[in-house]
Coordinates of C-alpha atoms in Angstrom, one line a residue:
X29 CA 0.0 0.0 0.0
X30 CA 1.3 3.4 -1.0
X31 CA 0.9 6.7 1.3
X32 CA 0.5 10.2 0.0
X33 CA 0.8 13.5 2.1
X34 CA -2.6 14.8 3.1
X35 CA -4.3 17.5 0.8
X36 CA -3.1 20.9 1.8
X37 CA 0.3 20.1 3.3
X38 CA 4.0 20.2 1.6
X39 CA 7.0 18.3 2.4
X40 CA 9.9 20.8 2.5
X41 CA 12.9 19.0 1.2
X42 CA 16.6 20.3 1.9
X43 CA 16.9 22.5 -1.3
X44 CA 13.8 24.3 0.1
X45 CA 14.6 24.1 3.8
X46 CA 17.7 25.9 3.1
X47 CA 15.6 29.2 2.0
X48 CA 13.3 28.7 4.9
X49 CA 16.4 28.5 7.3
X50 CA 17.5 31.8 5.8
X51 CA 14.1 33.6 6.0
X52 CA 13.5 32.4 9.4
X53 CA 17.0 33.5 10.7
X54 CA 16.4 36.9 9.1
X55 CA 13.1 37.1 11.0
X56 CA 15.0 36.1 14.3
X57 CA 17.9 38.9 13.9
X58 CA 15.3 41.4 12.9
X59 CA 13.1 40.7 16.0
X60 CA 16.0 40.8 18.4
X61 CA 17.0 44.3 16.9
X62 CA 13.7 45.5 17.8
X63 CA 13.6 44.1 21.3
X64 CA 11.4 41.1 20.8
X65 CA 12.0 37.7 22.4
X66 CA 10.8 34.4 21.2
X67 CA 8.2 32.5 22.8
X68 CA 6.8 28.8 21.9
X69 CA 3.3 27.7 22.7
X70 CA 1.4 24.5 21.9
X71 CA 0.1 23.8 18.6
X72 CA -3.4 22.9 19.9
X73 CA -5.4 24.8 22.3
X74 CA -8.8 24.6 24.2
X75 CA -11.5 25.4 21.3
X76 CA -12.9 27.9 23.4
X77 CA -9.9 30.0 23.4
X78 CA -10.3 30.5 19.5
X79 CA -14.0 30.9 19.5
X80 CA -13.6 33.7 22.3
X81 CA -10.3 35.0 21.1
X82 CA -10.6 35.1 17.2
X83 CA -14.6 35.5 17.3
X84 CA -17.4 33.2 16.7
X85 CA -18.5 35.0 13.7
X86 CA -15.2 34.5 11.8
X87 CA -14.5 32.5 8.8
X88 CA -11.9 30.8 10.9
X89 CA -14.0 29.8 13.6
X90 CA -17.2 29.2 11.4
X91 CA -15.6 27.1 8.7
X92 CA -11.6 26.5 9.0
X93 CA -10.6 25.1 12.3
X94 CA -9.2 21.6 12.9
X95 CA -11.1 20.5 16.2
X96 CA -11.2 17.3 17.8
X97 CA -12.4 15.8 21.2
X98 CA -9.3 14.0 23.3
X99 CA -9.8 10.7 25.3
X100 CA -11.4 12.7 28.0
X101 CA -14.0 14.3 25.4
X102 CA -12.2 17.8 25.8
X103 CA -12.5 19.9 22.7
X104 CA -9.1 20.7 21.4
X105 CA -8.3 22.9 18.3
X106 CA -5.1 22.8 16.0
X107 CA -4.1 26.8 16.4
X108 CA -5.4 28.5 13.2
X109 CA -3.6 31.7 14.1
X110 CA -0.7 32.7 16.7
X111 CA -2.3 35.6 18.7
X112 CA -4.7 33.6 20.7
X113 CA -2.4 31.3 22.1
X114 CA 0.5 33.8 22.8
X115 CA -2.3 36.1 24.9
X116 CA -3.4 32.9 26.8
X117 CA 0.3 32.3 27.7
X118 CA 0.8 36.1 28.7
X119 CA -2.2 35.6 31.0
X120 CA -1.6 32.3 32.3
X121 CA 1.9 32.8 33.3
X122 CA 1.2 36.3 34.8
X123 CA 3.5 38.2 32.6
X124 CA 1.3 41.3 33.0
X125 CA 2.3 41.5 36.7
X126 CA 5.8 42.2 35.3
X127 CA 7.2 45.8 34.0
X128 CA 5.6 46.3 30.7
X129 CA 5.9 46.5 27.6
X130 CA 6.1 42.9 27.0
X131 CA 7.6 41.9 23.2
X132 CA 7.1 38.5 21.9
X133 CA 7.8 37.3 18.6
X134 CA 7.0 33.4 17.3
X135 CA 7.2 31.1 14.8
X136 CA 5.5 28.0 13.8
X137 CA 3.1 25.7 11.9
X138 CA -0.7 26.8 11.9
X139 CA -3.9 25.0 10.7
X140 CA -7.1 26.0 8.6
X141 CA -9.1 24.0 6.7
X142 CA -9.5 26.1 3.3
X143 CA -9.0 25.4 -0.5
X144 CA -5.2 24.8 -0.9
X145 CA -3.5 27.1 -3.6
X146 CA 0.1 28.3 -3.9
X147 CA 1.1 30.1 -0.9
X148 CA -1.8 29.2 1.0
X149 CA -1.9 25.3 2.7
X150 CA -4.0 23.7 5.2
X151 CA -0.9 23.5 7.1
X152 CA 0.9 26.7 6.9
X153 CA 3.7 28.7 9.0
X154 CA 4.0 32.0 10.4
X155 CA 6.1 34.2 11.8
X156 CA 4.4 36.6 14.1
X157 CA 5.0 39.1 17.2
X158 CA 3.0 40.8 19.7
X159 CA 3.6 43.6 22.1
X160 CA 1.6 44.3 25.3
X161 CA 1.5 46.8 27.7
X162 CA 1.4 50.0 25.8
X163 CA -1.1 52.2 24.0
X164 CA 1.4 54.5 22.2
X165 CA 0.8 55.0 18.5
X166 CA 4.5 54.9 18.1
X167 CA 4.3 51.1 18.9
X168 CA 1.7 50.9 16.3
X169 CA 4.0 52.6 13.8
X170 CA 7.2 50.5 15.1
X171 CA 5.3 47.1 14.6
X172 CA 4.5 48.3 11.1
X173 CA 8.1 49.5 10.1
X174 CA 9.7 46.1 11.5
X175 CA 7.5 44.1 9.1
X176 CA 8.5 46.4 6.0
X177 CA 12.2 46.2 7.2
X178 CA 11.8 42.2 7.3
X179 CA 10.6 42.3 3.7
X180 CA 13.2 44.9 2.5
X181 CA 16.1 42.9 4.1
X182 CA 14.7 39.7 2.5
X183 CA 15.1 41.6 -1.0
X184 CA 11.4 41.7 -1.9
X185 CA 10.1 44.3 -4.0
X186 CA 6.5 45.7 -4.6
X187 CA 5.6 45.4 -0.9
X188 CA 3.1 48.2 0.6
X189 CA 1.3 48.6 3.5
X190 CA -2.3 49.3 4.0
X191 CA -3.5 50.9 7.2
X192 CA -6.9 51.5 8.8
X193 CA -8.7 52.3 12.2
X194 CA -11.6 50.0 13.2
X195 CA -12.4 52.2 16.2
X196 CA -12.9 50.9 20.0
X197 CA -15.5 49.7 22.0
X198 CA -17.3 53.2 22.3
X199 CA -17.5 54.4 18.5
X200 CA -17.8 51.1 16.5
X201 CA -21.0 50.2 18.0
X202 CA -22.4 53.4 16.5
X203 CA -20.6 52.6 13.1
X204 CA -22.1 49.0 13.3
X205 CA -25.7 50.4 13.4
X206 CA -24.7 52.8 10.6
X207 CA -23.7 49.5 8.4
X208 CA -26.7 47.4 9.5
X209 CA -29.2 50.6 8.2
X210 CA -27.2 50.8 5.0
X211 CA -27.0 47.1 4.2
X212 CA -30.6 46.3 5.3
X213 CA -32.5 47.7 1.8
X214 CA -29.7 44.8 0.1
X215 CA -30.2 42.3 2.3
X216 CA -31.7 39.8 -0.5
X217 CA -28.7 40.9 -2.7
X218 CA -25.9 39.9 -0.2
X219 CA -24.5 36.5 -0.2
X220 CA -25.7 34.0 2.3
X221 CA -22.9 34.5 4.8
X222 CA -23.1 38.2 4.6
X223 CA -26.9 37.9 5.4
X224 CA -26.4 35.9 8.1
X225 CA -23.6 38.4 9.6
X226 CA -25.7 41.4 8.9
X227 CA -27.1 41.5 12.7
X228 CA -24.5 39.7 14.3
X229 CA -21.4 41.6 13.1
X230 CA -21.7 43.4 9.8
X231 CA -18.3 44.8 9.8
X232 CA -17.2 41.4 8.6
X233 CA -19.5 42.1 5.3
X234 CA -16.7 44.8 4.3
X235 CA -14.3 41.8 4.0
X236 CA -16.5 39.7 1.7
X237 CA -14.9 37.8 -1.3
X238 CA -18.6 37.6 -3.3
X239 CA -18.3 40.0 -6.1
X240 CA -21.9 41.4 -6.0
X241 CA -21.6 41.6 -2.0
X242 CA -18.7 43.6 -2.6
X243 CA -19.9 46.1 -5.2
X244 CA -22.6 47.1 -2.7
X245 CA -20.1 47.3 0.1
X246 CA -17.8 49.5 -1.5
X247 CA -20.5 52.3 -1.2
X248 CA -21.0 51.6 2.3
X249 CA -20.2 54.4 5.3
X250 CA -16.5 54.8 6.0
X251 CA -15.6 53.9 9.6
X252 CA -13.1 56.8 9.5
X253 CA -16.1 59.3 9.4
X254 CA -17.3 57.6 12.9
X255 CA -14.3 57.4 14.6
X256 CA -14.3 59.2 18.2
X257 CA -11.7 61.8 19.3
X258 CA -9.4 59.1 20.7
X259 CA -9.6 56.9 17.9
X260 CA -9.1 59.8 15.5
X261 CA -6.1 61.0 17.3
X262 CA -4.4 57.5 17.6
X263 CA -4.9 56.9 14.0
X264 CA -3.3 60.4 13.1
X265 CA -0.3 59.6 15.4
X266 CA 0.0 56.4 13.7
X267 CA 0.2 58.3 10.4
X268 CA 2.5 60.9 11.6
X269 CA 5.1 58.3 13.1
X270 CA 5.0 56.5 10.0
X271 CA 5.5 59.6 8.0
X272 CA 8.5 60.4 9.9
X273 CA 10.2 56.9 9.5
X274 CA 9.3 57.2 5.7
X275 CA 7.1 54.3 5.6
X276 CA 4.7 54.5 2.5
X277 CA 1.4 53.6 3.4
X278 CA -2.1 53.6 2.0
X279 CA -5.4 54.4 4.0
X280 CA -7.9 51.9 3.2
X281 CA -11.2 52.3 5.1
X282 CA -12.4 49.0 3.9
X283 CA -9.7 47.1 5.9
X284 CA -11.2 45.2 8.7
X285 CA -9.2 41.8 9.0
X286 CA -10.1 38.6 9.3
X287 CA -10.3 38.5 13.2
X288 CA -12.8 40.0 15.6
X289 CA -10.4 41.2 18.4
X290 CA -8.9 44.3 16.6
X291 CA -9.4 47.8 17.6
X292 CA -7.8 51.0 16.5
X293 CA -5.2 50.2 14.1
X294 CA -5.5 47.6 11.4
X295 CA -3.1 47.0 8.7
X296 CA -2.0 44.5 5.8
X297 CA 1.3 44.1 3.9
X298 CA 0.3 43.7 0.4
X299 CA 2.5 42.1 -2.5
X300 CA 2.3 43.7 -6.0
X301 CA 2.0 40.7 -8.6
X302 CA 2.9 41.3 -12.0
X303 CA -0.1 41.2 -14.4
X304 CA -2.4 40.0 -11.1
X305 CA -4.2 41.4 -8.1
X306 CA -2.2 42.6 -5.2
X307 CA -2.0 39.5 -2.5
X308 CA -1.9 39.9 1.3
X309 CA 1.3 38.5 2.7
X310 CA 0.7 39.5 6.2
X311 CA -1.1 41.7 8.6
X312 CA -2.1 42.6 12.1
X313 CA -3.2 45.3 14.2
X314 CA -3.9 46.3 17.7
X315 CA -6.0 44.4 20.1
X316 CA -6.8 46.4 23.4
X317 CA -9.4 44.1 24.7
X318 CA -8.1 40.5 23.9
X319 CA -6.0 40.1 27.0
X320 CA -8.8 41.0 29.3
X321 CA -11.4 38.9 27.2
X322 CA -8.9 35.9 27.7
X323 CA -8.9 36.5 31.4
X324 CA -6.3 38.6 32.1
X325 CA -6.5 42.5 33.2
X326 CA -7.3 45.5 31.1
X327 CA -4.0 45.6 29.0
X328 CA -3.1 46.6 25.2
X329 CA -1.6 44.7 22.6
X330 CA -0.6 44.9 19.2
X331 CA 1.0 42.3 16.6
X332 CA 1.2 40.9 13.2
X333 CA 1.4 37.5 11.5
X334 CA 3.5 36.9 8.0
X335 CA 2.8 33.9 6.1
X336 CA 6.1 32.3 5.6
X337 CA 4.9 30.2 2.6
X338 CA 3.9 33.1 0.7
X339 CA 7.1 34.9 1.6
X340 CA 9.1 32.0 0.0
X341 CA 6.8 31.7 -2.9
X342 CA 7.6 35.4 -3.5
X343 CA 11.1 35.3 -3.3
X344 CA 11.3 32.5 -6.0
X345 CA 8.7 34.1 -8.1
X346 CA 10.9 37.2 -8.1
X347 CA 14.3 35.5 -8.4
X348 CA 15.8 36.8 -5.4
X349 CA 19.3 35.2 -4.9
X350 CA 19.7 34.5 -1.4
X351 CA 23.3 34.2 0.1
X352 CA 22.8 30.5 1.2
X353 CA 26.0 28.6 1.6
X354 CA 25.1 25.1 0.4
X355 CA 28.4 23.5 -0.1
X356 CA 30.9 21.7 2.6
X357 CA 34.1 22.8 3.8
X358 CA 36.0 19.6 3.1
X359 CA 35.2 16.2 1.5
X360 CA 37.3 13.4 2.9
X361 CA 38.6 10.8 0.3
X362 CA 40.1 7.6 1.8
X363 CA 41.5 4.8 -0.1
X364 CA 42.1 1.3 1.9
X365 CA 41.2 0.0 5.1
X366 CA 43.6 1.9 7.4
X367 CA 43.4 5.2 5.6
X368 CA 39.8 5.0 6.2
X369 CA 39.6 4.8 9.7
X370 CA 42.4 7.5 9.8
X371 CA 40.1 9.5 7.5
X372 CA 37.1 8.9 9.6
X373 CA 39.1 10.4 12.4
X374 CA 40.2 13.2 10.4
X375 CA 36.6 14.2 9.4
X376 CA 35.4 14.2 13.2
X377 CA 38.4 16.4 14.1
X378 CA 37.2 18.8 11.2
X379 CA 33.8 18.7 12.4
X380 CA 34.6 19.5 16.0
X381 CA 36.8 22.4 14.9
X382 CA 33.6 23.8 13.2
X383 CA 34.1 22.9 9.7
X384 CA 31.3 21.0 7.7
X385 CA 32.4 18.0 6.1
X386 CA 31.3 14.5 4.5
X387 CA 32.8 11.4 2.8
X388 CA 32.3 8.6 1.0
X389 CA 29.9 5.6 2.4
X390 CA 29.5 3.6 -0.4
X391 CA 33.0 2.2 -1.3
X392 CA 33.2 4.0 -4.4
X393 CA 36.5 4.5 -6.6
X394 CA 38.7 7.7 -6.2
X395 CA 36.9 9.2 -9.5
X396 CA 33.4 8.6 -8.4
X397 CA 34.5 10.1 -4.7
X398 CA 35.8 13.4 -6.5
X399 CA 32.5 13.4 -8.6
X400 CA 30.7 13.3 -5.2
X401 CA 32.8 15.9 -3.9
X402 CA 31.8 18.3 -7.0
X403 CA 28.0 17.4 -5.9
X404 CA 28.1 18.5 -2.7
X405 CA 30.0 21.6 -3.7
X406 CA 33.1 20.8 -1.4
X407 CA 35.6 23.7 -1.4
X408 CA 38.4 21.3 -0.2
X409 CA 39.0 17.6 -0.8
X410 CA 41.3 15.8 1.7
X411 CA 42.8 12.7 -0.1
X412 CA 44.2 9.9 2.2
X413 CA 45.5 6.9 0.5
X414 CA 48.6 4.2 1.8
X415 CA 51.3 6.6 0.6
X416 CA 50.1 9.6 2.5
X417 CA 49.2 7.4 5.4
X418 CA 52.8 6.2 5.6
X419 CA 54.0 9.9 5.8
X420 CA 51.3 10.8 8.1
X421 CA 50.1 13.5 5.8
X422 CA 47.0 14.6 3.9
X423 CA 46.9 15.7 0.2
X424 CA 44.5 18.7 0.3
X425 CA 43.1 20.0 -2.9
X426 CA 41.4 23.4 -3.2
X427 CA 38.5 22.6 -6.0
X428 CA 38.1 26.2 -6.7
X429 CA 41.6 26.8 -7.7
X430 CA 42.9 23.3 -8.2
X431 CA 45.9 23.8 -6.3
X432 CA 46.8 21.2 -3.9
X433 CA 49.4 20.6 -1.0
X434 CA 50.6 17.6 1.1
X435 CA 49.7 18.9 4.9
X436 CA 50.6 16.9 8.3
X437 CA 47.6 15.1 9.6
X438 CA 48.1 17.2 12.8
X439 CA 48.2 20.5 10.7
X440 CA 45.1 20.0 8.4
X441 CA 42.6 21.9 10.9
X442 CA 45.2 25.0 11.2
X443 CA 46.0 25.0 7.5
X444 CA 42.3 25.1 6.7
X445 CA 41.6 28.0 9.0
X446 CA 44.4 29.8 7.5
X447 CA 43.4 29.3 3.9
X448 CA 39.6 30.0 3.8

């Protein structure tokens, strides 16, 4: 019987994982520069966490979660996004009692049952960050700027950020009522899911993918016309800080994101695609009520999530050359039983000294081993035969220049260090 990978998942083979590792390390470097520390949370949580945290009327909760019962009939869900679990950890571990702000980042797999397509899988990976404990709009701008710097340092072209304010608990209910009043005359023309959300969460209608509903929604009242003084001032200051940093942004008053926990600032990183509609490559926003919703004190938060599949796909589509070192420092070629033992010891010494190295395990002839050294892109080969073994030396050949030299076994490590 043959087995196939589940639909919506991918095997990442070595040629691909080297790209992923480089992208992930870039994310870690930038996060540390901005003062963020890494946290790791479980890939499954109690289902109620996502129902309360993400929002029961979202597509994620209604249609896309992988939910199961454990042996004690407890409902658990594979995490569909990162923020709810991070906030749960922040609350459960009472980190809110420490001096603030708290700045965390994370990377790992997420799970959503949706139609697989290029850059969008049912198991996907996110790089995200969360900052707690400050309502300062400068923090909003910093988070956005960090995301843009991540894309810039990766070498991606055509990335822009769209921003909006989705109000707060005071002004948003007023705006929601305005939306209900606007959409009611069009109720029968709305898509089924939009009709279901009309009275429960009309803001979600602005995020519709249905063309007919989208056309109606385009003429709906703008939330920016219904912000209270605090929300309006916060949004203006975010823009002012972004201007100060030279971050190009577009105000999009229809941007609401796909999660219910956002307040004030919402944003998306958009990637312009040649000959196609721009695609979302990441996004986030402020969520000043989520910590309290999940059982903590009243405390603000802001963050983003970036889809790594989409990032790697975009790097491939733009033919971005990544500075990835795929070769090995030294390939050891040993001919003869005694030489193989000594060569094996030499290989281990090289590895302990910090060099990457490999050798033949198939008892191939010298010519075949040299070809293998080329295949693994070795910079040096260390040739050890009976004659070299008698002299206590190794023939070191530089495959880049073609030069070679007999070097005492005890001096190989020093020689390679001096001839990098």
